Short mmCIF file of C-alpha atoms in Angstrom, two decimals:
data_model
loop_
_atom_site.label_atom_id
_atom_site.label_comp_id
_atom_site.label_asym_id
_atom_site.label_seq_id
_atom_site.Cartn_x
_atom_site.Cartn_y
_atom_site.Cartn_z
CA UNK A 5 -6.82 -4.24 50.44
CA UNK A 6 -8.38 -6.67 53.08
CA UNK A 7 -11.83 -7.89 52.35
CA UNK A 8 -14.02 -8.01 54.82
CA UNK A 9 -17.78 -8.84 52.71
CA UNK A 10 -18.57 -12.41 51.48
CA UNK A 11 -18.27 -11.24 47.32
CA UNK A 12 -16.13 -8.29 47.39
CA UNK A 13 -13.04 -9.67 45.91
CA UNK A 14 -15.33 -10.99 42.96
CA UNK A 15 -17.75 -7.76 42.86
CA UNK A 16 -14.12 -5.60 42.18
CA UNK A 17 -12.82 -8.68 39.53
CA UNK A 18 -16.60 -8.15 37.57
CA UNK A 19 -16.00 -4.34 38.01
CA UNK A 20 -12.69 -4.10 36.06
CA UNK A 21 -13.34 -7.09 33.74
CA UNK A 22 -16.89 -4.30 32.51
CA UNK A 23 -14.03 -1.47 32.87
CA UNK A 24 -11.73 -2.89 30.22
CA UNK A 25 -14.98 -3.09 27.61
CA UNK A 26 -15.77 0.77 28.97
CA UNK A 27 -19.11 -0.69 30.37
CA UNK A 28 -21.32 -0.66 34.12
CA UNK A 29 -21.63 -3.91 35.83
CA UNK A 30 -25.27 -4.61 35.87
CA UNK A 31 -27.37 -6.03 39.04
CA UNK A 32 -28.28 -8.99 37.37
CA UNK A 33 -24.69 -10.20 35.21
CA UNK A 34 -23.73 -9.76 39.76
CA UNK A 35 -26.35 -12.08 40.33
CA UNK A 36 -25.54 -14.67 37.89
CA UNK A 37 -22.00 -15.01 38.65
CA UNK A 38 -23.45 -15.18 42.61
CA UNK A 39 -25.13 -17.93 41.98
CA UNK A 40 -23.00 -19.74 40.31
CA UNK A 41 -20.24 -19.33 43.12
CA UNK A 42 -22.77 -20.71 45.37
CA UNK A 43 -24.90 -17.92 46.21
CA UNK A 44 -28.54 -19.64 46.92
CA UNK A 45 -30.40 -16.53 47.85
CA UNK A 46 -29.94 -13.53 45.80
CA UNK A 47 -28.80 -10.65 48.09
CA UNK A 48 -30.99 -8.07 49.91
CA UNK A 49 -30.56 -4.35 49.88
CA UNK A 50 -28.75 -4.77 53.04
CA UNK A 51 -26.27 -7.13 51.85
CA UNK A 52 -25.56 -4.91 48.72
CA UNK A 53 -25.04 -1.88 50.78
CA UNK A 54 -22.56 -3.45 52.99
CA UNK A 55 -20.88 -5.04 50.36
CA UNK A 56 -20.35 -1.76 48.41
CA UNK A 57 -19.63 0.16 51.55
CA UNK A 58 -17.06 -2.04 52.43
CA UNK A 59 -15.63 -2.07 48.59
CA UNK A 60 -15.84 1.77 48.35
CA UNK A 61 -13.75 2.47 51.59
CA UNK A 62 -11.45 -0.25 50.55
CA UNK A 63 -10.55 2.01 47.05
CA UNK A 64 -10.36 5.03 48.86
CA UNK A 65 -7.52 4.02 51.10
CA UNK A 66 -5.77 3.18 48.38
CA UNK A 67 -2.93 6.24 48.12
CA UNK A 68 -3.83 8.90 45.53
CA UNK A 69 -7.54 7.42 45.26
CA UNK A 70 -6.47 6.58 41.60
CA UNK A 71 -10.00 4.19 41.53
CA UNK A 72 -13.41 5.09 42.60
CA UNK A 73 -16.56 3.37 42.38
CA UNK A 74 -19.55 5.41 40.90
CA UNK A 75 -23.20 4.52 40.78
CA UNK A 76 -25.93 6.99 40.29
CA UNK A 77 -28.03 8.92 43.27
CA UNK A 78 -29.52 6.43 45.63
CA UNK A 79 -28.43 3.59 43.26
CA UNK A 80 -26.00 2.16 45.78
CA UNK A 81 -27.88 -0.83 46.29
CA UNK A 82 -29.38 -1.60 42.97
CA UNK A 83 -26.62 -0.34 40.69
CA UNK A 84 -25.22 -0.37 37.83
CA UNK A 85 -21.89 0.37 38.86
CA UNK A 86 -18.87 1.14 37.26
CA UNK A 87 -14.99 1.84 38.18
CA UNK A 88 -13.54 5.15 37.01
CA UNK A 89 -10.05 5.43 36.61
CA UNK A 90 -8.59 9.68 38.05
CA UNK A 91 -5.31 8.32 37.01
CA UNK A 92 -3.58 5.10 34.95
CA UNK A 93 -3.82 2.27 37.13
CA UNK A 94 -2.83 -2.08 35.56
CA UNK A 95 -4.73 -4.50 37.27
CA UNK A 96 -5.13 -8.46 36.44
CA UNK A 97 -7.97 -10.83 37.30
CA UNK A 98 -6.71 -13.99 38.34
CA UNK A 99 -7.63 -15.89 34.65
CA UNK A 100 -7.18 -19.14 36.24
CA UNK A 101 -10.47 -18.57 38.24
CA UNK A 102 -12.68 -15.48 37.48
CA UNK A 103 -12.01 -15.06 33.33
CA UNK A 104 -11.29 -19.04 33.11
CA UNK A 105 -14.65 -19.53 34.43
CA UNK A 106 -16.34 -16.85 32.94
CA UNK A 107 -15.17 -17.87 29.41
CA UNK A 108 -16.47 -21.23 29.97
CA UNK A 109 -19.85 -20.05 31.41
CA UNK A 110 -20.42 -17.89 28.38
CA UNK A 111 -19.37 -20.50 25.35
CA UNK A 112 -21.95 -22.60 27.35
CA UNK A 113 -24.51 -20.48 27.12
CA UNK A 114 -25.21 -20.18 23.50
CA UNK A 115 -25.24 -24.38 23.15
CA UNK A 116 -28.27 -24.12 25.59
CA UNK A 117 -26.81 -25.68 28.37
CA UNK A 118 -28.95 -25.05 31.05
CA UNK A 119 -30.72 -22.19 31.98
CA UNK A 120 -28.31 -19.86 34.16
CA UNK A 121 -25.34 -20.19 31.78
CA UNK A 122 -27.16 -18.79 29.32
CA UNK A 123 -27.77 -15.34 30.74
CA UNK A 124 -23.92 -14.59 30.84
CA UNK A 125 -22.87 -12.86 27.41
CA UNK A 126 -19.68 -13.09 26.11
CA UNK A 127 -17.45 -10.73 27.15
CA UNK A 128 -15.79 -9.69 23.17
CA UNK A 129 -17.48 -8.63 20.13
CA UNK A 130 -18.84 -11.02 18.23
CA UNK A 131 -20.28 -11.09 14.30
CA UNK A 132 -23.34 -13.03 14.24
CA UNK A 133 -26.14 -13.04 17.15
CA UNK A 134 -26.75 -16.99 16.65
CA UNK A 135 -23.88 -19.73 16.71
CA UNK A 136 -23.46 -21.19 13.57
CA UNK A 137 -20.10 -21.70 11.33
CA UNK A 138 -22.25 -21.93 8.10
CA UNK A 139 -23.95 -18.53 8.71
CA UNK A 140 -20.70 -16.86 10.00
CA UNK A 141 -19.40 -18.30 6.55
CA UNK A 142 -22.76 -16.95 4.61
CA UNK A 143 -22.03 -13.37 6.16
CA UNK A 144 -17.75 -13.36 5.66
CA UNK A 145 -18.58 -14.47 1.78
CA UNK A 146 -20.78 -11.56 1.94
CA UNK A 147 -18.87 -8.64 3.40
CA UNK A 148 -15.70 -10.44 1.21
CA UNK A 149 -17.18 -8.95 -1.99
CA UNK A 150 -18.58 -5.53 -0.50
CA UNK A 151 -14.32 -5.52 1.01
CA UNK A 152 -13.34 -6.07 -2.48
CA UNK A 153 -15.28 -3.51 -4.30
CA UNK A 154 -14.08 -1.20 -1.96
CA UNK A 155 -10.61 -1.96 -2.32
CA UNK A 156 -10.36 -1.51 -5.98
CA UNK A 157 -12.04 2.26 -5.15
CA UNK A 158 -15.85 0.94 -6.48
CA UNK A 159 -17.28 2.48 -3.89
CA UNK A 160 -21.03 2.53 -5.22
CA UNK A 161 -20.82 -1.26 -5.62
CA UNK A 162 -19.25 -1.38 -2.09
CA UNK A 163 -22.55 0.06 -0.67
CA UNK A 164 -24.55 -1.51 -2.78
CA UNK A 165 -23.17 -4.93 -1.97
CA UNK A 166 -23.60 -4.03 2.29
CA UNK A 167 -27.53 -3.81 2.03
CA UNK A 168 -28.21 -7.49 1.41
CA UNK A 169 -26.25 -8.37 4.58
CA UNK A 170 -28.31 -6.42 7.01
CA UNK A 171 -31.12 -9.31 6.83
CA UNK A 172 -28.43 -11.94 8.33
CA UNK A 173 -28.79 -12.07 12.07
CA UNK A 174 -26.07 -9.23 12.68
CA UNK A 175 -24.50 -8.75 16.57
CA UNK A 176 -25.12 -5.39 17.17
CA UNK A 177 -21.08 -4.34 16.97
CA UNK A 178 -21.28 -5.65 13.48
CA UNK A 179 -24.05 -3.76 12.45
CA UNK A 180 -22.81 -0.49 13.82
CA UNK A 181 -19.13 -1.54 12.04
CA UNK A 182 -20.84 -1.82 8.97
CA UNK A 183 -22.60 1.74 9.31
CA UNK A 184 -18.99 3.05 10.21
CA UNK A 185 -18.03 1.36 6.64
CA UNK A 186 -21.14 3.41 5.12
CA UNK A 187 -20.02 6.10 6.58
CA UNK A 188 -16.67 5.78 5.25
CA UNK A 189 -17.62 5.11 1.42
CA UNK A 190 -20.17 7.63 1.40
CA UNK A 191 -17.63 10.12 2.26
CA UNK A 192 -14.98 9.21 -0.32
CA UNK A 193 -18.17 9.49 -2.62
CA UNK A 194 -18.31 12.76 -1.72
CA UNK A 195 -22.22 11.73 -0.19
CA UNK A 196 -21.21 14.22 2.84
CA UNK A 197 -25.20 14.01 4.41
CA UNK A 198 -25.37 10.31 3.49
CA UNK A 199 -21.79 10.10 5.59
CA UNK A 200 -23.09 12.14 8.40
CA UNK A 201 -26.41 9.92 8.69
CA UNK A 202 -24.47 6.79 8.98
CA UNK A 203 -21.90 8.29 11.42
CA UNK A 204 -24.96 9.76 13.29
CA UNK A 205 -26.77 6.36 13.28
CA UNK A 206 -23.31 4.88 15.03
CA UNK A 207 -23.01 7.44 17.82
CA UNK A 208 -27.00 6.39 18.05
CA UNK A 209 -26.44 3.13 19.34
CA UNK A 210 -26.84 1.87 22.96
CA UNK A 211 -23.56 1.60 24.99
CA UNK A 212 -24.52 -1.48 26.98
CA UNK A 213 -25.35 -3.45 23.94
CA UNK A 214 -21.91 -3.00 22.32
CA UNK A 215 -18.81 -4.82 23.31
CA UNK A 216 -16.21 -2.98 21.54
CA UNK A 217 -16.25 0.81 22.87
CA UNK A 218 -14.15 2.07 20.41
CA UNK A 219 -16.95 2.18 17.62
CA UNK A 220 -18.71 5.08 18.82
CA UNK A 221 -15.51 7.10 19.49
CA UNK A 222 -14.37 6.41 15.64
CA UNK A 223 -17.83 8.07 14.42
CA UNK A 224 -17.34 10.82 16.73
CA UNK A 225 -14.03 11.49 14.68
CA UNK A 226 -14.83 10.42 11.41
CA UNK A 227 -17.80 13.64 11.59
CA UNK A 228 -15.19 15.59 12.37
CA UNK A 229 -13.26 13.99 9.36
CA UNK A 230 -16.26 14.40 6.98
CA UNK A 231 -16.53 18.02 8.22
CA UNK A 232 -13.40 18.91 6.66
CA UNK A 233 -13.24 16.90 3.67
CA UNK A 234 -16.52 19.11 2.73
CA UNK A 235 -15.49 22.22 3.24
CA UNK A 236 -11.40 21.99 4.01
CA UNK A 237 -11.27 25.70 3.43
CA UNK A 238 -13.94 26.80 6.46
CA UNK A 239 -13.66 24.05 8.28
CA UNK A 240 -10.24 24.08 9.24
CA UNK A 241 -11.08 26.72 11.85
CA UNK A 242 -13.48 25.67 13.51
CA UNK A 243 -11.57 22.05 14.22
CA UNK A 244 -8.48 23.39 15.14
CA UNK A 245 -9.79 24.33 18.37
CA UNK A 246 -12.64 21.82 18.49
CA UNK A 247 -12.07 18.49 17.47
CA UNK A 248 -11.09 16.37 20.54
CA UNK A 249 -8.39 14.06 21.15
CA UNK A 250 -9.80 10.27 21.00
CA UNK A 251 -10.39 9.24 24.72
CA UNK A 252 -8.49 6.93 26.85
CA UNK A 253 -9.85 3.71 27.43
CA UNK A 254 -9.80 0.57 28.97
CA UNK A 255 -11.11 -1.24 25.75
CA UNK A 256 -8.42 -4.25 24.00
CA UNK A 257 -5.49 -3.77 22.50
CA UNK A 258 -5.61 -3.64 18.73
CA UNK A 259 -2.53 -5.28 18.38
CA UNK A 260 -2.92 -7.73 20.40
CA UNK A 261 -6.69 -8.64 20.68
CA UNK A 262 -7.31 -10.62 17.32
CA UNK A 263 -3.97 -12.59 17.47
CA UNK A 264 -4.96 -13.47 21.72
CA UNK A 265 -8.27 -14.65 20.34
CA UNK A 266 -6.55 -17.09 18.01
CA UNK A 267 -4.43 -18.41 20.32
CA UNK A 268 -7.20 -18.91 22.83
CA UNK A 269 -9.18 -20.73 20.16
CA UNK A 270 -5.41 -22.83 18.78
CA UNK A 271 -5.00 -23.81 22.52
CA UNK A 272 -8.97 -25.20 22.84
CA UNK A 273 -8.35 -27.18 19.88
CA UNK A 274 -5.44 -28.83 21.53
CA UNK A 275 -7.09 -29.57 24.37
CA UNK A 276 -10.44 -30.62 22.88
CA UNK A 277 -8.30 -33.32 20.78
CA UNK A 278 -6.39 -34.74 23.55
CA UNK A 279 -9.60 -34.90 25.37
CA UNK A 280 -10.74 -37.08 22.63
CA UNK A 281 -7.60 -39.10 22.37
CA UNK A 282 -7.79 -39.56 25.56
CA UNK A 283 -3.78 -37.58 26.45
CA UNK A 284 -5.71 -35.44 28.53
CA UNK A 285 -8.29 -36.20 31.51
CA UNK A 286 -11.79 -36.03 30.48
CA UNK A 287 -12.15 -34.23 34.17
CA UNK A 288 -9.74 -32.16 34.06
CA UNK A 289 -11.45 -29.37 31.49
CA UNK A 290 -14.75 -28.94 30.31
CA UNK A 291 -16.58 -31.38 27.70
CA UNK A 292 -15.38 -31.83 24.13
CA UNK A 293 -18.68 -29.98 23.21
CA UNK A 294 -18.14 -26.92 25.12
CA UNK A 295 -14.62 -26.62 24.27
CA UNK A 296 -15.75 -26.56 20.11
CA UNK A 297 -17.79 -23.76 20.78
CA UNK A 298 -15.64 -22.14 23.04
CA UNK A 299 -13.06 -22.43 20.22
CA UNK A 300 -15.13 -21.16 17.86
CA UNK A 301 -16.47 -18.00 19.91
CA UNK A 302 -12.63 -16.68 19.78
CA UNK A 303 -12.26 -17.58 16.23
CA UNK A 304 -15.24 -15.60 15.54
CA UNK A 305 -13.93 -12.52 17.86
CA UNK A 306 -10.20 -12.65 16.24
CA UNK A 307 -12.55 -12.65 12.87
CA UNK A 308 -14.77 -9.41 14.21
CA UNK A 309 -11.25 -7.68 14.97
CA UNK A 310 -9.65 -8.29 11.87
CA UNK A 311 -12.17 -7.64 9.28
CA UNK A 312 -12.90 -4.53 11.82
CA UNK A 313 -8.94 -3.21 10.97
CA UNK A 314 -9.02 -4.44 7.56
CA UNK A 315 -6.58 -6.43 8.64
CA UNK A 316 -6.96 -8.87 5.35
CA UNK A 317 -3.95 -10.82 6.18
CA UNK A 318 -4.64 -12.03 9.34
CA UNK A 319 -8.74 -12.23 8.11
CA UNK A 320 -7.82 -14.94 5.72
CA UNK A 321 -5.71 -16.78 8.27
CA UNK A 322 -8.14 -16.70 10.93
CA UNK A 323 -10.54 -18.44 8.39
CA UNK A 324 -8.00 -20.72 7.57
CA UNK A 325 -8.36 -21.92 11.27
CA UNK A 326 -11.56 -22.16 11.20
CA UNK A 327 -11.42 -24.74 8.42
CA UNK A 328 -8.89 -26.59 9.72
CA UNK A 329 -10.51 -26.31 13.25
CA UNK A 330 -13.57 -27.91 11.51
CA UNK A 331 -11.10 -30.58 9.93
CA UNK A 332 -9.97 -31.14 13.47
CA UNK A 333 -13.52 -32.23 14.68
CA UNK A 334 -14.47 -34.18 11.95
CA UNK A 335 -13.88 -37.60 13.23
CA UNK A 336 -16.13 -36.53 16.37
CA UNK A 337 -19.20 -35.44 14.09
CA UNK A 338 -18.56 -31.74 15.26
CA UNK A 339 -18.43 -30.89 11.39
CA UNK A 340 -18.83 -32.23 7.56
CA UNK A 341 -16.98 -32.60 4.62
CA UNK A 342 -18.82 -30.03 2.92
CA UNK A 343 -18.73 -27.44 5.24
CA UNK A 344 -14.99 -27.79 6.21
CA UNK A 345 -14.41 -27.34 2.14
CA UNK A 346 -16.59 -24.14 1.65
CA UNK A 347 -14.46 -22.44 4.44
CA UNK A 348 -11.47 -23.59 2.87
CA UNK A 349 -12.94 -22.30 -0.59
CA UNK A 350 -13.53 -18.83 1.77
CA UNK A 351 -9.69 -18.80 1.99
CA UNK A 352 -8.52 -19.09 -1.05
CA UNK A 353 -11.15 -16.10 -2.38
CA UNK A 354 -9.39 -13.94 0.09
CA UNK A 355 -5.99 -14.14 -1.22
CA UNK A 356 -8.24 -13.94 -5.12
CA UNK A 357 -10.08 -11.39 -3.82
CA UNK A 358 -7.79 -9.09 -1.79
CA UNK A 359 -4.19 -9.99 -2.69
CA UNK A 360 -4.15 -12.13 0.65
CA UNK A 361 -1.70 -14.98 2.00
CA UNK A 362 1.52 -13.76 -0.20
CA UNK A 363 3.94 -14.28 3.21
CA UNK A 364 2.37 -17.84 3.13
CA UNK A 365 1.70 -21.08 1.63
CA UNK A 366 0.01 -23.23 4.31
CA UNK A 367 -3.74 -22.60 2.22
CA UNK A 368 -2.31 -24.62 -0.46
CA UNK A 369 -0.85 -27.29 1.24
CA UNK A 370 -3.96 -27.46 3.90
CA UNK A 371 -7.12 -27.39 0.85
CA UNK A 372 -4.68 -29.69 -1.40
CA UNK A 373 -4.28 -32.35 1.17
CA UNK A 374 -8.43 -31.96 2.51
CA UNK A 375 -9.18 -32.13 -1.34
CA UNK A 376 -7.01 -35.25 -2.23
CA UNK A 377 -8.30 -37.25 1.46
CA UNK A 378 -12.07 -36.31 0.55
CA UNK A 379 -12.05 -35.48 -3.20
CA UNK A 380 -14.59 -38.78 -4.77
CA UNK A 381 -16.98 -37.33 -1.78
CA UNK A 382 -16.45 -33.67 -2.79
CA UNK A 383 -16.84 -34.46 -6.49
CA UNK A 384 -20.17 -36.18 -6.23
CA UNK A 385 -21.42 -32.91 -3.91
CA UNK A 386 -20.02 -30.08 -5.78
CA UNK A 387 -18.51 -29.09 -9.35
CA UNK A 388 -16.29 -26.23 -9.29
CA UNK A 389 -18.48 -23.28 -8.94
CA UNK A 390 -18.64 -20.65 -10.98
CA UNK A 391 -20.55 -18.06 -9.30
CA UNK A 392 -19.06 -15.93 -6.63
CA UNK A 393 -21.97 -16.23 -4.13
CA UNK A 394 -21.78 -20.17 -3.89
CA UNK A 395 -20.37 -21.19 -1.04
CA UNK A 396 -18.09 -23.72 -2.90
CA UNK A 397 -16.26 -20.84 -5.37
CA UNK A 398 -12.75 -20.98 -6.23
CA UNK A 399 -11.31 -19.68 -10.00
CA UNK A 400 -10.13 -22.30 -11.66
CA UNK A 401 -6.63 -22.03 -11.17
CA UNK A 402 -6.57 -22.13 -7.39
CA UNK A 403 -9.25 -25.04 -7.29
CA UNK A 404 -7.39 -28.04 -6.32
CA UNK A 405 -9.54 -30.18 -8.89
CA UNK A 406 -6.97 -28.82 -11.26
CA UNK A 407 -3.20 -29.65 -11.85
CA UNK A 408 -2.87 -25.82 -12.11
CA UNK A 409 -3.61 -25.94 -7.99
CA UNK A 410 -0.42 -27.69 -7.50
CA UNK A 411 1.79 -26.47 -10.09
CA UNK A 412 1.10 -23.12 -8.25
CA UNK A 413 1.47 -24.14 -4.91
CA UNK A 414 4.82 -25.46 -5.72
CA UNK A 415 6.02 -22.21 -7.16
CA UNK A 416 5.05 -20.23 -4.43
CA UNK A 417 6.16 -22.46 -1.73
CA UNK A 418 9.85 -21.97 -3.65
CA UNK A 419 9.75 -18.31 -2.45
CA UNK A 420 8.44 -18.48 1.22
CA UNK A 421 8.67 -21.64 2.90
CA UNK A 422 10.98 -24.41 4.24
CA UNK A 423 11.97 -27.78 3.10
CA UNK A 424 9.17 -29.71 4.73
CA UNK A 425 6.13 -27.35 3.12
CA UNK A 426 8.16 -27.53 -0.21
CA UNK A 427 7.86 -31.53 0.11
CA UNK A 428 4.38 -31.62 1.68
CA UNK A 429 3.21 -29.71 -1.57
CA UNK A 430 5.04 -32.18 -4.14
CA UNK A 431 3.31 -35.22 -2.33
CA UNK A 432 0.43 -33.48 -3.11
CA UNK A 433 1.25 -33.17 -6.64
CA UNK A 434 1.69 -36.31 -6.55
CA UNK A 435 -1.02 -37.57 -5.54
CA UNK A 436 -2.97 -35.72 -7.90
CA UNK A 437 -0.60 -37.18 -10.66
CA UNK A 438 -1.46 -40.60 -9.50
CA UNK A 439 -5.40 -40.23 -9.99
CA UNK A 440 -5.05 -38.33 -12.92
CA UNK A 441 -2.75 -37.77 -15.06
CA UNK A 442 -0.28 -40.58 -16.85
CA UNK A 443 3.05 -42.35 -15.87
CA UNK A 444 5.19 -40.06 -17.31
CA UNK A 445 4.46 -36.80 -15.17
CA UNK A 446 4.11 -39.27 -12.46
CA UNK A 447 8.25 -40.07 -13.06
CA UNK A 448 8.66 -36.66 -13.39
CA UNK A 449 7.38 -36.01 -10.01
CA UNK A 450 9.05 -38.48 -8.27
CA UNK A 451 11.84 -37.05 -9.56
CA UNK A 452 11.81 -33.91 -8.07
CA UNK A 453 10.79 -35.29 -4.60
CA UNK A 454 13.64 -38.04 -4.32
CA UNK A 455 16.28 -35.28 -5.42
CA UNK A 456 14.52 -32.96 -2.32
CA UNK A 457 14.74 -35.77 0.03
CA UNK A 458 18.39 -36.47 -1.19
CA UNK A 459 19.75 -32.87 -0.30
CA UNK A 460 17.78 -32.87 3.10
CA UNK A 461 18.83 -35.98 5.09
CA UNK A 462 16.60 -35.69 8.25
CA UNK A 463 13.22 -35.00 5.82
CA UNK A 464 12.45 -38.29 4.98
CA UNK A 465 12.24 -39.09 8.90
CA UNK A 466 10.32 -36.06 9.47
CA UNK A 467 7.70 -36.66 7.08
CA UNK A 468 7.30 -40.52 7.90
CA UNK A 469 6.49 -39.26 11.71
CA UNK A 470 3.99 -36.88 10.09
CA UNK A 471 2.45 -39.65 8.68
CA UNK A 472 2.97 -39.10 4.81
CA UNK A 473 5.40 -41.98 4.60
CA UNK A 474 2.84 -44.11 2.29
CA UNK A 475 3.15 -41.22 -0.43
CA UNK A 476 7.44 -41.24 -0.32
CA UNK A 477 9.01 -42.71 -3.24
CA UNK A 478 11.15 -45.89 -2.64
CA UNK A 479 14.52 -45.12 -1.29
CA UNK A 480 17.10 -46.49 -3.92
#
């Protein structure tokens, strides 16, 4: 397609970025994005016309006409607009300009830096409405223990557990998720209205104020669903001919989504430190500032898919990033000591709570070694816990003020990780030994290490460029 109008190429790149989330472009999001391309004036009715004119006979020369752009009666010029799709069609936005810049408008805007940025939303679901890691954390420890009732079939206590969290300063696609949950224990209850009021409520909820589409389709089913697990025996004839086929849509991949929001937050990290260490350009990407937040806004996405799927596995690691993120930043006074320990303490009640982490060890070796480097600070801040709602709660035996922590992190490293993890964890062990315990476990220890770093050659080297080469025993 040539383009012939000043903004078409960018109107069609806004068009499909809306189509993917199943949502119009809106005259003002247009405007925004205008502007900041350079766009002084905001455009007249003439302008718009020509610019959709142009765009509209542009798609239908396409062969087949497999796009067309819709807009309601004499809404040409004011929108919204929106793309619908007659047959399958793949497109890409050029990331390294439209999304790249997009992205890096919207982490902007909820640091309230300045006052156009922060019009743009951020184009994924998100959990929280405000930008904070201590509420996200509040809210996670929250829906943790509602997750966990549910899982061990307590169903009633599930429920019961949800209604505190509606008072925390929910996104809107978290607060419809957690109706869908509702929806879903009511039903195994055998609550059928109850279930059909909360699937109701779902199917209730605005469009345009949700970014993930795929909520209101799931209620749509799960009536059906409830329908038949009331009455199977009726039921079943009516919804052989009526219930529908879920929809095609143009919303994220399941599979992919949380694990491309991780990476996306992973690579910000990267770039945010060597920013600060001054490996990469301070010019050449946006501010150390931004790039937290904009780290944390996908961390908080790949969150809002996985608890979304249940997905507990990937829930707890995702958290786990978020601590160590948090660890990261530390030295720039981007985060404490006390909060990067309560998310670490989130962790750990995820593989407690719902028989996380088993594939891994990395929690172990992560907390041990943030306990150990921080642990006369920690100790003067916090005691163990022994209430599930403080933010600082471990059990006992995976609370890394405890020789228990390491004993145990040293057995399960045997099963499911290499060499290096297995030696990280005894230097941890270690270490503990050292503060705490007498010379003879100490020996003992050192023992065990020196025999590891005997049978693997290259590990001594390895670890020394890690930087653990003050905690390696003496070479004979």
């Amino acid at each position: 397609m040539r383009f012939t109008q000043r903004w078409e190429a960018t109107l069609l790149a806004m068009l499909l970025m809306q189509a993917r989330a199943n949502r119009d472009l809106q005259t003002d999001m247009l405007r925004i994005e205008l502007e900041r391309r350079g766009q002084t004036q905001p455009l007249n009715r003439t302008q718009y016309s020509r610019l959709i004119k142009s765009l509209t006979e542009g798609l239908d020369r396409i062969p087949g006409r497999p796009v067309l752009l819709e807009y309601g009666p004499r809404k040409a010029t004011v929108g919204p607009w929106r793309l619908r799709f007659k047959t399958p069609c793949a497109f890409e936005v050029d990331k390294s300009d439209m999304i790249g810049s997009i992205e890096a408008s919207a982490s902007a805007s909820f640091v309230g830096e300045g006052d156009q940025s922060k019009h743009i939303p951020w184009p994924y679901p998100l959990m929280l409405s405000v930008r904070a890691p201590d509420a996200l954390h509040k809210l996670l420890s929250a829906c943790l223990i509602s997750d966990a009732f549910a899982a061990q079939g307590n169903f009633h206590s599930a429920l019961e557990t949800l209604q505190p969290i509606y008072s925390q300063p929910l996104s809107c696609d978290l607060r419809v998720m957690l109706n869908l949950r509702e929806a879903l224990y009511s039903k195994r209850l055998g609550e059928f209205t109850e279930a059909r009021a909360f699937a109701l409520k779902v199917l209730k909820a605005d469009p345009a104020q949700l970014q993930d589409p795929t909520l209101r389709q799931h209620a749509s089913f799960l009536l059906d669903r409830i329908d038949y697990d009331e009455s199977p025996g009726t039921a079943h004839i009516r919804l052989w001919d009526l219930a529908n086929a879920p929809s095609p849509t143009l919303g994220a991949d399941l599979r992919t989504a949380p694990d491309w929001h991780n990476l996306r937050a992973l690579l910000a990290r990267r770039r945010l430190l060597g920013i600060a260490t001054r490996q990469i350009p301070p010019g050449s990407d946006p501010n150390v500032q931004k790039l937290h937040h904009h780290a944390l806004l996908h961390l908080e996405t790949a969150i809002y898919w996985a608890l979304s799927l249940k997905d507990w596995e990937k829930l707890q690691a995702f958290v786990a990033n978020v601590a160590f993120h948090l660890q990261s930043v530390l030295p720039l006074g981007l985060s404490n000591v006390r909060q990067i320990f309560a998310w670490y303490a989130l962790m750990m009640n995820y593989a407690e709570k719902l028989d996380a982490g088993k594939d891994s060890a990395w929690e172990y070796l992560f907390l041990g070694e943030f306990w150990l480097d921080h642990e006369q600070e920690l100790r003067q801040t916090s005691q163990p816990a022994c209430s599930a709602s403080d933010p600082f709660y471990i059990i006992q035996e995976m609370h890394p003020a405890y020789e228990n922590f390491y004993l145990r992190a040293i057995e399960r490293i045997q099963h499911c990780a290499d060499y290096r993890q297995v030696a990280i964890a005894q230097i941890n062990y270690l270490r503990f030994i050292q503060a705490h315990l007498g010379p003879k476990k100490k020996a003992a220890a050192e023992k065990a290490l020196c025999a590891l770093l005997q049978n693997v050659p290259s590990l001594r080297d390895q670890l020394e460029a890690e930087g653990y080469g003050a905690y390696l025993p003496r070479q004979a």
